[in-house]
CSV table of C-alpha atoms and ligand atoms in Angstrom, one decimal:
chain,number,residue,atom,x,y,z
A,1033,MET,CA,70.9,114.0,76.8
A,1034,TYR,CA,74.7,114.1,76.6
A,1035,ASP,CA,76.9,113.7,79.6
A,1036,LEU,CA,79.1,116.6,78.6
A,1037,VAL,CA,79.3,119.2,75.9
A,1038,ILE,CA,82.4,121.4,75.3
A,1039,ARG,CA,81.2,124.4,73.4
A,1040,GLU,CA,83.0,126.6,70.9
A,1041,VAL,CA,86.3,125.1,71.3
A,1042,THR,CA,89.2,125.2,68.8
A,1043,LEU,CA,89.3,121.6,67.7
A,1044,TYR,CA,92.5,119.8,66.7
A,1045,ASP,CA,91.0,116.5,65.8
A,1046,GLY,CA,94.3,114.6,65.7
A,1047,SER,CA,94.2,113.8,62.0
A,1048,GLY,CA,96.5,116.7,61.0
A,1049,VAL,CA,93.8,118.9,59.4
A,1050,PRO,CA,93.8,122.6,60.5
A,1051,PRO,CA,91.6,123.4,63.5
A,1052,VAL,CA,88.0,124.4,63.4
A,1053,THR,CA,85.7,125.9,66.0
A,1054,ALA,CA,83.4,123.1,67.2
A,1055,ASP,CA,81.1,121.8,69.9
A,1056,VAL,CA,82.0,118.3,71.1
A,1057,ALA,CA,79.6,116.1,73.0
A,1058,ILE,CA,80.5,113.1,75.2
A,1059,GLU,CA,78.3,110.3,76.2
A,1060,GLY,CA,79.7,107.5,78.5
A,1061,ASP,CA,83.2,106.6,77.3
A,1062,ARG,CA,82.7,107.8,73.7
A,1063,ILE,CA,82.5,111.0,71.7
A,1064,ALA,CA,78.9,111.2,70.8
A,1065,ALA,CA,78.9,114.1,68.3
A,1066,VAL,CA,81.1,116.8,66.8
A,1067,HIS,CA,79.5,119.8,65.3
A,1068,ALA,CA,82.1,121.7,63.5
A,1069,ALA,CA,82.7,123.9,60.5
A,1070,ALA,CA,85.6,125.8,59.1
A,1071,GLY,CA,85.4,129.6,59.1
A,1072,ALA,CA,85.3,132.5,61.4
A,1073,ALA,CA,81.8,132.1,62.9
A,1074,PRO,CA,81.7,129.8,65.9
A,1075,ILE,CA,79.3,126.9,65.3
A,1076,SER,CA,76.6,126.6,67.8
A,1077,SER,CA,74.3,124.0,66.2
A,1078,LEU,CA,74.1,122.2,69.5
A,1079,HIS,CA,72.6,125.3,71.1
A,1080,SER,CA,69.6,125.0,68.9
A,1081,ALA,CA,69.7,121.2,68.7
A,1082,PRO,CA,67.2,119.2,70.8
A,1083,HIS,CA,70.1,117.8,72.8
A,1084,SER,CA,71.1,119.1,76.1
A,1085,ALA,CA,73.9,118.1,78.4
A,1086,ARG,CA,74.3,117.4,82.1
A,1087,THR,CA,77.5,119.5,82.1
A,1088,THR,CA,78.7,122.1,79.7
A,1089,LEU,CA,82.2,123.5,79.4
A,1090,ASP,CA,82.9,126.8,77.8
A,1091,GLY,CA,85.7,126.1,75.3
A,1092,ARG,CA,86.2,129.6,74.1
A,1093,GLY,CA,89.9,130.5,73.9
A,1094,LEU,CA,90.9,126.9,74.5
A,1095,ALA,CA,92.0,124.0,72.3
A,1096,LEU,CA,90.7,120.5,72.4
A,1097,ALA,CA,92.9,117.6,71.2
A,1098,PRO,CA,92.8,113.9,71.5
A,1099,GLY,CA,94.6,112.7,74.7
A,1100,PHE,CA,98.3,112.5,74.1
A,1101,ILE,CA,99.7,109.0,73.3
A,1102,ASP,CA,103.1,108.5,74.9
A,1103,VAL,CA,104.5,105.8,72.6
A,1104,HIS,CA,107.7,105.3,74.5
A,1105,THR,CA,107.4,104.7,78.3
A,1106,HIS,CA,108.8,102.6,81.0
A,1107,ASP,CA,105.7,102.7,83.1
A,1108,ASP,CA,105.1,98.9,83.2
A,1109,PHE,CA,105.4,98.8,87.0
A,1110,ALA,CA,104.6,102.5,87.8
A,1111,ALA,CA,101.1,101.8,86.5
A,1112,LEU,CA,100.8,99.3,89.4
A,1113,ILE,CA,102.6,101.3,92.1
A,1114,TYR,CA,101.3,104.7,91.3
A,1115,PRO,CA,98.0,103.8,89.6
A,1116,ASP,CA,96.7,107.4,89.6
A,1117,MET,CA,99.5,108.1,87.1
A,1118,ALA,CA,99.3,111.7,88.0
A,1119,PHE,CA,102.7,112.4,86.6
A,1120,LYS,CA,101.4,111.5,83.1
A,1121,LEU,CA,97.9,112.8,83.3
A,1122,ALA,CA,99.0,116.3,84.4
A,1123,GLY,CA,100.9,116.5,81.2
A,1124,GLY,CA,97.9,115.6,79.0
A,1125,VAL,CA,98.9,111.9,78.5
A,1126,THR,CA,96.0,109.5,78.3
A,1127,THR,CA,97.8,106.4,76.9
A,1128,CYS,CA,101.2,105.0,77.7
A,1129,VAL,CA,102.9,102.3,75.6
A,1130,VAL,CA,105.0,100.3,78.1
A,1131,GLY,CA,107.5,97.5,77.6
A,1132,ASN,CA,110.1,99.5,75.6
A,1133,CYS,CA,113.8,99.0,75.1
A,1134,GLY,CA,113.6,95.3,75.6
A,1135,PHE,CA,112.3,95.5,79.2
A,1136,GLY,CA,108.9,93.8,79.4
A,1137,ALA,CA,106.5,92.6,82.1
A,1138,ALA,CA,106.9,88.8,81.5
A,1139,PRO,CA,108.1,86.2,82.2
A,1140,HIS,CA,107.6,87.4,85.8
A,1141,ALA,CA,110.9,86.4,87.4
A,1142,ALA,CA,112.9,88.2,84.7
A,1143,ALA,CA,110.6,91.2,84.8
A,1144,ALA,CA,111.1,91.5,88.5
A,1145,VAL,CA,114.8,92.1,88.0
A,1146,MET,CA,114.1,95.2,86.0
A,1147,ALA,CA,111.3,96.3,88.3
A,1148,LYS,CA,113.8,96.3,91.2
A,1149,THR,CA,116.2,98.5,89.2
A,1150,LEU,CA,113.7,101.3,88.8
A,1151,HIS,CA,111.7,100.7,92.0
A,1152,PRO,CA,114.0,99.2,94.7
A,1153,LYS,CA,111.3,99.2,97.4
A,1154,LEU,CA,108.8,97.4,95.3
A,1155,THR,CA,107.4,94.0,96.1
A,1156,LEU,CA,106.0,92.9,92.8
A,1157,PRO,CA,102.7,91.0,92.9
A,1158,GLU,CA,102.6,87.7,91.0
A,1159,TRP,CA,101.3,87.2,87.5
A,1160,GLN,CA,101.4,84.7,84.7
A,1161,GLY,CA,102.6,85.9,81.4
A,1162,TYR,CA,101.5,89.1,79.6
A,1163,ALA,CA,97.9,88.0,79.9
A,1164,GLY,CA,98.3,87.9,83.6
A,1165,TYR,CA,100.0,91.3,83.7
A,1166,MET,CA,97.2,92.8,81.7
A,1167,ARG,CA,94.6,91.3,84.1
A,1168,ARG,CA,96.5,92.8,87.0
A,1169,LEU,CA,96.1,96.2,85.4
A,1170,GLU,CA,92.5,95.6,84.7
A,1171,ALA,CA,91.8,94.5,88.3
A,1172,ASN,CA,93.2,97.8,89.6
A,1173,PRO,CA,92.9,100.2,86.7
A,1174,PRO,CA,95.4,103.0,86.3
A,1175,GLY,CA,94.6,106.6,85.4
A,1176,VAL,CA,95.8,106.2,81.8
A,1177,ASN,CA,95.3,103.6,79.1
A,1178,ILE,CA,98.1,101.1,78.7
A,1179,GLY,CA,99.4,99.4,75.5
A,1180,VAL,CA,101.9,96.7,76.0
A,1181,LEU,CA,105.1,95.7,74.1
A,1182,VAL,CA,106.8,92.3,74.7
A,1183,GLY,CA,110.4,92.9,75.8
A,1184,HIS,CA,113.0,90.9,74.0
A,1185,GLY,CA,115.6,91.4,76.8
A,1186,THR,CA,113.2,90.1,79.4
A,1187,ALA,CA,112.4,87.1,77.2
A,1188,ARG,CA,116.1,86.4,76.6
A,1189,LEU,CA,117.0,86.8,80.3
A,1190,ALA,CA,114.3,84.2,81.2
A,1191,ALA,CA,115.4,81.8,78.5
A,1192,MET,CA,119.2,82.0,78.8
A,1193,ARG,CA,120.1,84.2,81.7
A,1194,ASN,CA,122.7,86.9,80.9
A,1195,GLU,CA,124.8,84.8,78.6
A,1196,ASN,CA,126.8,86.2,75.8
A,1197,ARG,CA,126.1,83.6,73.1
A,1198,ALA,CA,123.7,82.7,70.4
A,1199,PRO,CA,120.5,81.0,71.5
A,1200,SER,CA,120.1,77.2,71.2
A,1201,GLY,CA,117.0,75.7,69.6
A,1202,ILE,CA,115.5,75.3,73.1
A,1203,ASP,CA,116.4,78.9,74.0
A,1204,MET,CA,114.8,80.2,70.8
A,1205,ALA,CA,111.6,78.1,71.4
A,1206,ALA,CA,111.4,79.6,74.9
A,1207,MET,CA,111.7,83.2,73.6
A,1208,LYS,CA,109.2,82.5,70.9
A,1209,ALA,CA,106.7,81.1,73.4
A,1210,THR,CA,107.0,84.3,75.5
A,1211,LEU,CA,106.4,86.4,72.4
A,1212,ALA,CA,103.5,84.3,71.2
A,1213,GLU,CA,101.8,84.4,74.6
A,1214,GLY,CA,102.2,88.2,74.6
A,1215,LEU,CA,100.8,88.6,71.1
A,1216,GLU,CA,97.9,86.3,71.9
A,1217,ALA,CA,97.1,88.5,74.9
A,1218,GLY,CA,97.0,91.6,72.7
A,1219,ALA,CA,100.5,93.0,72.9
A,1220,LEU,CA,101.3,95.7,70.3
A,1221,GLY,CA,104.7,94.3,69.3
A,1222,LEU,CA,108.2,93.4,70.4
A,1223,SER,CA,110.8,95.8,71.7
A,1224,SER,CA,114.5,95.4,71.9
A,1225,GLY,CA,117.2,97.1,73.9
A,1226,LEU,CA,120.5,96.3,72.1
A,1227,VAL,CA,122.7,98.3,74.3
A,1228,TYR,CA,121.5,96.6,77.5
A,1229,ASP,CA,122.2,93.3,79.1
A,1230,PRO,CA,121.2,90.8,77.7
A,1231,GLY,CA,119.8,92.3,74.5
A,1232,ARG,CA,123.2,93.4,73.4
A,1233,PHE,CA,124.3,89.7,73.1
A,1234,ALA,CA,121.6,89.1,70.4
A,1235,ALA,CA,122.7,89.0,66.8
A,1236,THR,CA,120.5,90.4,64.0
A,1237,ASP,CA,119.3,86.9,62.9
A,1238,GLU,CA,117.9,86.2,66.4
A,1239,LEU,CA,115.7,89.3,66.1
A,1240,VAL,CA,114.7,88.5,62.5
A,1241,GLU,CA,113.6,85.1,63.6
A,1242,LEU,CA,111.6,86.4,66.5
A,1243,CYS,CA,110.0,89.2,64.5
A,1244,GLY,CA,109.0,86.7,61.9
A,1245,LEU,CA,106.4,85.5,64.3
A,1246,MET,CA,104.6,88.9,64.0
A,1247,ARG,CA,104.4,88.9,60.2
A,1248,GLY,CA,100.8,89.6,59.3
A,1249,THR,CA,99.6,90.2,62.8
A,1250,GLY,CA,99.8,94.0,62.7
A,1251,ALA,CA,102.4,94.0,65.5
A,1252,LEU,CA,105.5,96.1,65.2
A,1253,TYR,CA,109.2,95.9,66.1
A,1254,ALA,CA,110.4,98.8,68.3
A,1255,THR,CA,114.1,99.1,69.0
A,1256,HIS,CA,116.5,100.9,71.2
A,1257,MET,CA,119.3,100.4,68.7
A,1258,ARG,CA,122.7,98.9,69.2
A,1259,ASP,CA,124.6,102.2,68.9
A,1260,GLU,CA,123.1,105.7,68.8
A,1261,SER,CA,126.5,107.3,68.6
A,1262,THR,CA,129.1,107.1,65.7
A,1263,GLY,CA,127.5,103.7,64.8
A,1264,LEU,CA,124.1,105.3,64.4
A,1265,LEU,CA,123.8,104.6,60.6
A,1266,ASP,CA,124.7,101.0,60.9
A,1267,SER,CA,122.2,100.6,63.7
A,1268,VAL,CA,119.4,102.2,61.6
A,1269,ARG,CA,120.3,99.9,58.7
A,1270,GLU,CA,120.1,96.9,61.1
A,1271,ALA,CA,116.6,98.0,62.4
A,1272,ILE,CA,115.4,98.4,58.8
A,1273,ALA,CA,116.8,95.1,57.7
A,1274,ILE,CA,115.1,93.3,60.6
A,1275,GLY,CA,111.8,94.8,59.6
A,1276,GLU,CA,112.3,94.0,55.9
A,1277,ARG,CA,113.5,90.5,56.4
A,1278,ALA,CA,110.8,89.7,58.9
A,1279,GLY,CA,108.0,91.6,57.2
A,1280,VAL,CA,107.0,93.7,60.1
A,1281,PRO,CA,106.8,97.5,60.7
A,1282,VAL,CA,109.6,99.2,62.6
A,1283,GLN,CA,109.6,101.9,65.2
A,1284,ILE,CA,113.0,103.4,66.0
A,1285,SER,CA,113.0,104.4,69.6
A,1286,HIS,CA,114.2,107.8,70.8
A,1287,HIS,CA,115.9,108.7,67.5
A,1288,LYS,CA,119.0,110.8,68.2
A,1289,ALA,CA,122.7,111.2,67.6
A,1290,SER,CA,124.4,110.8,71.0
A,1291,GLY,CA,127.9,112.1,71.8
A,1292,ARG,CA,129.8,114.9,70.0
A,1293,GLY,CA,131.4,112.6,67.5
A,1294,ALA,CA,128.0,111.6,66.2
A,1295,TRP,CA,126.4,115.0,65.9
A,1296,GLY,CA,124.9,115.7,62.5
A,1297,LEU,CA,124.4,112.0,61.7
A,1298,VAL,CA,120.6,112.3,62.0
A,1299,ARG,CA,120.5,114.0,58.6
A,1300,GLU,CA,121.8,110.7,57.2
A,1301,SER,CA,119.7,108.4,59.4
A,1302,LEU,CA,116.6,110.2,58.3
A,1303,LYS,CA,117.5,109.6,54.7
A,1304,LEU,CA,117.8,105.9,55.4
A,1305,ILE,CA,114.3,106.0,56.9
A,1306,GLU,CA,113.0,107.8,53.8
A,1307,ALA,CA,114.6,105.3,51.5
A,1308,ALA,CA,113.1,102.3,53.4
A,1309,GLN,CA,109.7,104.0,53.4
A,1310,ARG,CA,109.9,104.3,49.6
A,1311,ARG,CA,110.7,100.6,49.4
A,1312,GLY,CA,107.4,100.0,51.3
A,1313,LEU,CA,108.5,99.5,54.9
A,1314,GLY,CA,106.4,101.1,57.6
A,1315,VAL,CA,109.4,102.6,59.5
A,1316,HIS,CA,109.0,105.6,61.8
A,1317,ALA,CA,110.6,106.9,65.0
A,1318,ASP,CA,109.8,108.6,68.2
A,1319,GLN,CA,111.7,111.3,70.1
A,1320,TYR,CA,111.7,113.2,73.3
A,1321,PRO,CA,112.2,117.0,73.0
A,1322,TYR,CA,115.5,117.5,75.0
A,1323,THR,CA,119.2,117.5,74.3
A,1324,ALA,CA,119.8,115.3,77.3
A,1325,GLY,CA,119.0,111.6,77.6
A,1326,SER,CA,118.6,109.4,80.6
A,1327,THR,CA,119.3,105.8,81.3
A,1328,ILE,CA,120.9,103.4,83.9
A,1329,LEU,CA,124.5,104.3,84.7
A,1330,SER,CA,125.6,100.7,84.1
A,1331,ALA,CA,124.8,101.1,80.4
A,1332,VAL,CA,127.0,104.3,80.3
A,1333,TYR,CA,130.1,103.2,82.3
A,1334,ARG,CA,131.6,100.0,81.0
A,1335,ASP,CA,135.2,98.7,81.0
A,1336,GLY,CA,136.6,101.8,82.7
A,1337,ARG,CA,135.1,104.2,80.2
A,1338,LEU,CA,132.2,106.6,80.1
A,1339,ARG,CA,130.5,105.7,76.8
A,1340,GLY,CA,128.7,102.4,76.1
A,1341,ALA,CA,126.8,103.0,72.9
A,1342,ILE,CA,126.0,106.5,74.1
A,1343,GLY,CA,129.0,108.2,72.6
A,1344,ASP,CA,132.1,109.5,74.4
A,1345,LEU,CA,131.0,111.6,77.4
A,1346,THR,CA,132.8,113.7,79.9
A,1347,GLY,CA,132.3,113.6,83.7
A,1348,GLU,CA,130.4,116.9,83.3
A,1349,ASP,CA,127.9,115.3,80.8
A,1350,VAL,CA,126.7,112.6,83.2
A,1351,VAL,CA,124.5,113.6,86.2
A,1352,ILE,CA,123.1,111.2,88.8
A,1353,ALA,CA,119.3,111.2,88.5
A,1354,SER,CA,118.2,108.7,91.2
A,1355,THR,CA,119.9,106.5,93.7
A,1356,GLU,CA,118.2,104.9,96.6
A,1357,SER,CA,121.5,104.5,98.6
A,1358,HIS,CA,122.8,108.0,98.4
A,1359,PRO,CA,120.1,110.6,97.6
A,1360,GLN,CA,122.6,113.3,98.3
A,1361,TRP,CA,124.4,112.4,95.0
A,1362,GLU,CA,121.2,113.1,93.0
A,1363,GLY,CA,121.7,116.1,90.8
A,1364,ARG,CA,125.5,115.9,91.0
A,1365,SER,CA,127.6,115.2,87.9
A,1366,LEU,CA,130.3,112.5,87.9
A,1367,ALA,CA,132.9,115.3,87.6
A,1368,GLN,CA,131.5,117.1,90.7
A,1369,LEU,CA,131.3,113.8,92.6
A,1370,GLY,CA,134.9,113.0,91.6
A,1371,ARG,CA,136.0,116.3,93.0
A,1372,ASP,CA,134.1,115.6,96.2
A,1373,LEU,CA,135.5,112.1,96.6
A,1374,GLY,CA,139.0,113.0,95.4
A,1375,CYS,CA,139.0,110.8,92.3
A,1376,SER,CA,138.3,110.8,88.6
A,1377,PRO,CA,134.8,110.8,87.1
A,1378,GLU,CA,135.3,107.2,86.1
A,1379,GLN,CA,136.3,106.2,89.6
A,1380,ALA,CA,133.3,108.1,90.9
A,1381,ALA,CA,131.1,106.1,88.5
A,1382,GLU,CA,132.6,102.9,89.9
A,1383,GLN,CA,131.9,103.9,93.5
A,1384,VAL,CA,128.3,104.9,92.7
A,1385,LEU,CA,127.6,101.6,90.9
A,1386,ALA,CA,129.2,99.7,93.8
A,1387,ALA,CA,126.7,101.4,96.1
A,1388,ASP,CA,123.7,101.0,93.9
A,1389,SER,CA,123.8,99.0,90.7
A,1390,GLY,CA,120.4,100.3,89.5
A,1391,VAL,CA,121.3,104.0,89.7
A,1392,THR,CA,119.9,106.1,86.8
A,1393,CYS,CA,121.6,109.2,85.3
A,1394,VAL,CA,120.9,112.1,82.9
A,1395,LEU,CA,123.2,112.5,80.0
A,1396,HIS,CA,123.9,115.8,78.3
A,1397,ALA,CA,124.9,114.2,75.0
A,1398,MET,CA,122.9,115.7,72.2
A,1399,ASN,CA,122.9,118.8,70.0
A,1400,GLU,CA,119.9,121.1,69.6
A,1401,ASP,CA,120.1,121.3,65.8
A,1402,ASP,CA,119.8,117.5,65.7
A,1403,VAL,CA,116.8,117.5,68.0
A,1404,ARG,CA,115.1,120.0,65.7
A,1405,THR,CA,116.1,118.1,62.5
A,1406,VAL,CA,114.5,114.9,63.8
A,1407,MET,CA,111.4,116.6,65.2
A,1408,ARG,CA,110.7,118.4,62.0
A,1409,HIS,CA,110.9,115.2,60.0
A,1410,PRO,CA,107.5,113.6,59.1
A,1411,SER,CA,108.6,110.2,60.3
A,1412,THR,CA,108.8,111.4,64.0
A,1413,MET,CA,106.2,111.0,66.6
A,1414,ILE,CA,106.6,111.9,70.3
A,1415,GLY,CA,107.5,109.5,73.2
A,1416,SER,CA,108.8,110.7,76.6
A,1417,ASP,CA,111.0,107.8,77.4
A,1418,GLY,CA,110.4,109.0,81.0
A,1419,ILE,CA,111.9,106.9,83.8
A,1420,PRO,CA,109.3,106.9,86.6
A,1421,THR,CA,111.8,107.1,89.5
A,1422,LEU,CA,109.5,109.6,91.3
A,1423,GLU,CA,111.7,109.8,94.4
A,1424,GLY,CA,114.9,111.0,92.8
A,1425,LYS,CA,115.6,113.7,90.2
A,1426,PRO,CA,114.2,112.1,87.1
A,1427,HIS,CA,114.7,113.6,83.7
A,1428,PRO,CA,112.0,116.3,83.3
A,1429,ARG,CA,110.8,114.6,80.1
A,1430,LEU,CA,108.7,112.4,82.4
A,1431,TYR,CA,106.4,115.3,83.2
A,1432,GLY,CA,106.9,117.9,80.4
A,1433,THR,CA,107.4,116.2,77.1
A,1434,PHE,CA,104.1,116.9,75.4
A,1435,ALA,CA,103.7,120.4,76.8
A,1436,ARG,CA,107.2,121.2,75.7
A,1437,VAL,CA,106.6,120.1,72.1
A,1438,LEU,CA,103.4,122.1,71.9
A,1439,GLY,CA,104.5,125.2,73.9
A,1440,HIS,CA,108.2,125.5,73.1
A,1441,TYR,CA,108.8,123.9,69.8
A,1442,ALA,CA,105.4,124.6,68.1
A,1443,ARG,CA,104.3,127.9,69.6
A,1444,GLU,CA,107.5,129.6,70.5
A,1445,GLU,CA,110.0,128.2,68.0
A,1446,LYS,CA,107.5,127.6,65.2
A,1447,LEU,CA,109.3,124.4,64.2
A,1448,PHE,CA,105.9,123.2,63.0
A,1449,SER,CA,102.3,124.1,63.4
A,1450,MET,CA,100.2,123.3,66.5
A,1451,THR,CA,98.1,121.1,64.2
A,1452,GLU,CA,101.2,119.1,63.2
A,1453,ALA,CA,102.4,118.9,66.8
A,1454,VAL,CA,99.1,117.5,68.0
A,1455,HIS,CA,99.0,115.0,65.1
A,1456,ARG,CA,102.4,113.7,66.0
A,1457,MET,CA,101.3,112.9,69.5
A,1458,THR,CA,97.8,111.6,68.7
A,1459,GLY,CA,96.4,110.3,65.4
A,1460,PHE,CA,99.8,109.5,63.9
A,1461,ALA,CA,100.8,107.5,67.0
A,1462,ALA,CA,97.5,105.6,67.2
A,1463,ALA,CA,97.7,104.6,63.5
A,1464,LYS,CA,101.3,103.3,63.9
A,1465,PHE,CA,100.6,101.3,67.1
A,1466,GLY,CA,97.2,100.0,65.9
A,1467,LEU,CA,95.1,101.7,68.6
A,1468,ARG,CA,91.6,101.7,67.2
A,1469,ASP,CA,89.3,104.6,68.0
A,1470,ARG,CA,92.1,106.5,69.8
A,1471,GLY,CA,94.1,109.6,68.8
A,1472,VAL,CA,91.2,111.2,66.9
A,1473,ILE,CA,88.2,113.3,67.8
A,1474,ARG,CA,85.1,112.2,65.8
A,1475,ALA,CA,81.7,110.7,66.6
A,1476,GLY,CA,82.2,107.2,67.9
A,1477,ALA,CA,85.8,107.5,68.9
A,1478,CYS,CA,86.9,106.9,72.5
A,1479,ALA,CA,86.6,110.0,74.7
A,1480,ASP,CA,90.3,110.5,75.5
A,1481,LEU,CA,90.6,114.3,75.4
A,1482,VAL,CA,92.9,117.2,76.5
A,1483,LEU,CA,91.5,120.7,76.9
A,1484,PHE,CA,94.4,123.2,77.0
A,1485,ASP,CA,95.2,126.9,76.5
A,1486,PRO,CA,97.3,127.0,73.4
A,1487,ALA,CA,98.7,130.4,74.3
A,1488,ALA,CA,99.9,129.2,77.7
A,1489,ILE,CA,100.8,125.5,77.5
A,1490,ILE,CA,104.4,125.0,78.5
A,1491,ASP,CA,106.6,122.6,80.4
A,1492,ARG,CA,108.0,123.9,83.7
A,1493,GLY,CA,110.4,121.2,84.9
A,1494,THR,CA,114.2,121.7,84.9
A,1495,PHE,CA,117.0,119.3,85.5
A,1496,GLU,CA,117.5,120.9,88.9
A,1497,ASP,CA,113.7,120.8,89.7
A,1498,PRO,CA,112.2,118.2,87.4
A,1499,LYS,CA,109.0,117.3,89.1
A,1500,ARG,CA,106.9,120.2,88.0
A,1501,THR,CA,103.8,119.6,86.0
A,1502,PRO,CA,103.1,121.6,82.9
A,1503,GLU,CA,101.1,124.8,82.7
A,1504,GLY,CA,98.1,125.5,80.5
A,1505,ILE,CA,96.4,122.1,80.7
A,1506,ARG,CA,92.8,122.7,81.9
A,1507,ALA,CA,91.1,119.3,81.7
A,1508,VAL,CA,91.9,115.7,80.7
A,1509,PHE,CA,89.4,113.0,80.0
A,1510,VAL,CA,90.2,109.3,79.9
A,1511,ASN,CA,87.4,107.1,78.4
A,1512,GLY,CA,84.9,109.9,79.1
A,1513,ALA,CA,85.9,110.5,82.8
A,1514,MET,CA,87.4,113.7,84.0
A,1515,ALA,CA,90.9,112.8,85.1
A,1516,VAL,CA,92.2,116.4,85.3
A,1517,ASP,CA,89.9,119.2,86.3
A,1518,GLY,CA,91.2,122.8,86.3
A,1519,GLY,CA,94.8,121.5,86.1
A,1520,LYS,CA,94.3,119.2,89.2
A,1521,VAL,CA,94.4,115.4,88.9
A,1522,THR,CA,91.1,114.2,90.2
A,1523,GLY,CA,92.2,110.6,91.0
A,1524,VAL,CA,89.6,108.8,88.9
A,1525,ARG,CA,91.2,105.8,87.3
A,1526,THR,CA,89.4,104.8,84.1
A,1527,GLY,CA,92.4,103.6,82.0
A,1528,LYS,CA,92.0,100.4,80.0
A,1529,VAL,CA,94.4,97.9,78.5
A,1530,LEU,CA,94.6,98.6,74.8
A,1531,ARG,CA,95.0,95.4,72.9
A,1532,ARG,CA,96.2,95.1,69.3
A,1533,SER,CA,93.3,95.7,67.0
A,1534,ARG,CA,94.8,94.7,63.6
A,1535,GLY,CA,95.8,91.4,62.1
B,2270,ZN,ZN1,115.7,103.1,75.3
């Protein structure tokens, strides 16, 4: 007897093949059987089969897909503070890859610095290394599965503080020890954040040497590149060179052209990716489906200017997302704040940073054509890059990314088929990150599933009112347990740590 059968559902199995009508059975934490056939007539082989089920769900009119894999998150600490992970589950996400943009969970003292930025009230429990972090998660499981990247910036901060210099032999040995420990514990790869302190002080050779440790292990190099503005193409060349010289696959994080001066460059950066793929490099990218980004204000305002590696921005383009000290500033642009305070947007940025160095902001810096060009490209998968500052006004991508790709870009805008959209957020992502038995619906695979109404699924959050969960998601299963029922998060927490399975 099966635990659950979902009958006569439109099955998107995650592999990128067109949907079929199917019955899908779950037993324990696995998919036990899939009875499917192409064609008009619904298959009902299970109805006549000797099997029965404790629970059956009528899937008619609904779509079933593998749980969405959010390959780009900053949920390292959110998974501990908000273990129900409702803000992700309600959007159909069943797996989060954490540790992006160079910010990792170990060594602990350095990780605590970043944790404080995003979660000022947090008292971080202790752990030893990535293995200790993973054990923490397992001791108090979150609602979603977690895959872990080692953060280069965190490793560098621990080894050599925030110093703008090349590492000594001792520094390099310390960073390698952090990476080796993480890989041994099952990390999926190494991430860098080359616009942030201290990652921006690292030269290409430093990253090549560290990535060399991953050759042959199946682990990948994920990078928030040095410049996503007018220097985008050189940045993509650097990312590709690191992968080719070190012999490891590359993931370009949140692929975009940021700032008006850079608009249109993605057509060229995509060609660089294609050329590297033809040379044999496993290089891909992820993207969030919005024309606005979000980051810490300290990476945007530097040396008296609003730019950093984000591109030239005006005071209207930069909106305060979350600040513990002055919540009344949240949702205000630097231009508006400047008018309120009787100063320039740059001076407003200075005042905001003086009050709260960890303040996050939303940046209206991209162009819709570029977003579409990147999304349509076969090298692109989906990652929210959501910043889990649940108390402020976070970028709505934290909640709506996957529903927006499916509802807005696939169904309404017909940028690509629903089949392709599902593939980008499931099977494609699992293959790239080495997540065995995830991202596909077939007998024996893990039962991470999303049941949704393909005619209704849509994101609802706006920049003014971001914390709205998507519509049209009926049920979500994580390792066979129902984590969302009728659109409501149930509170069961059956997420696992997903360790690297290749190598
Ligand atoms: Zn980033």
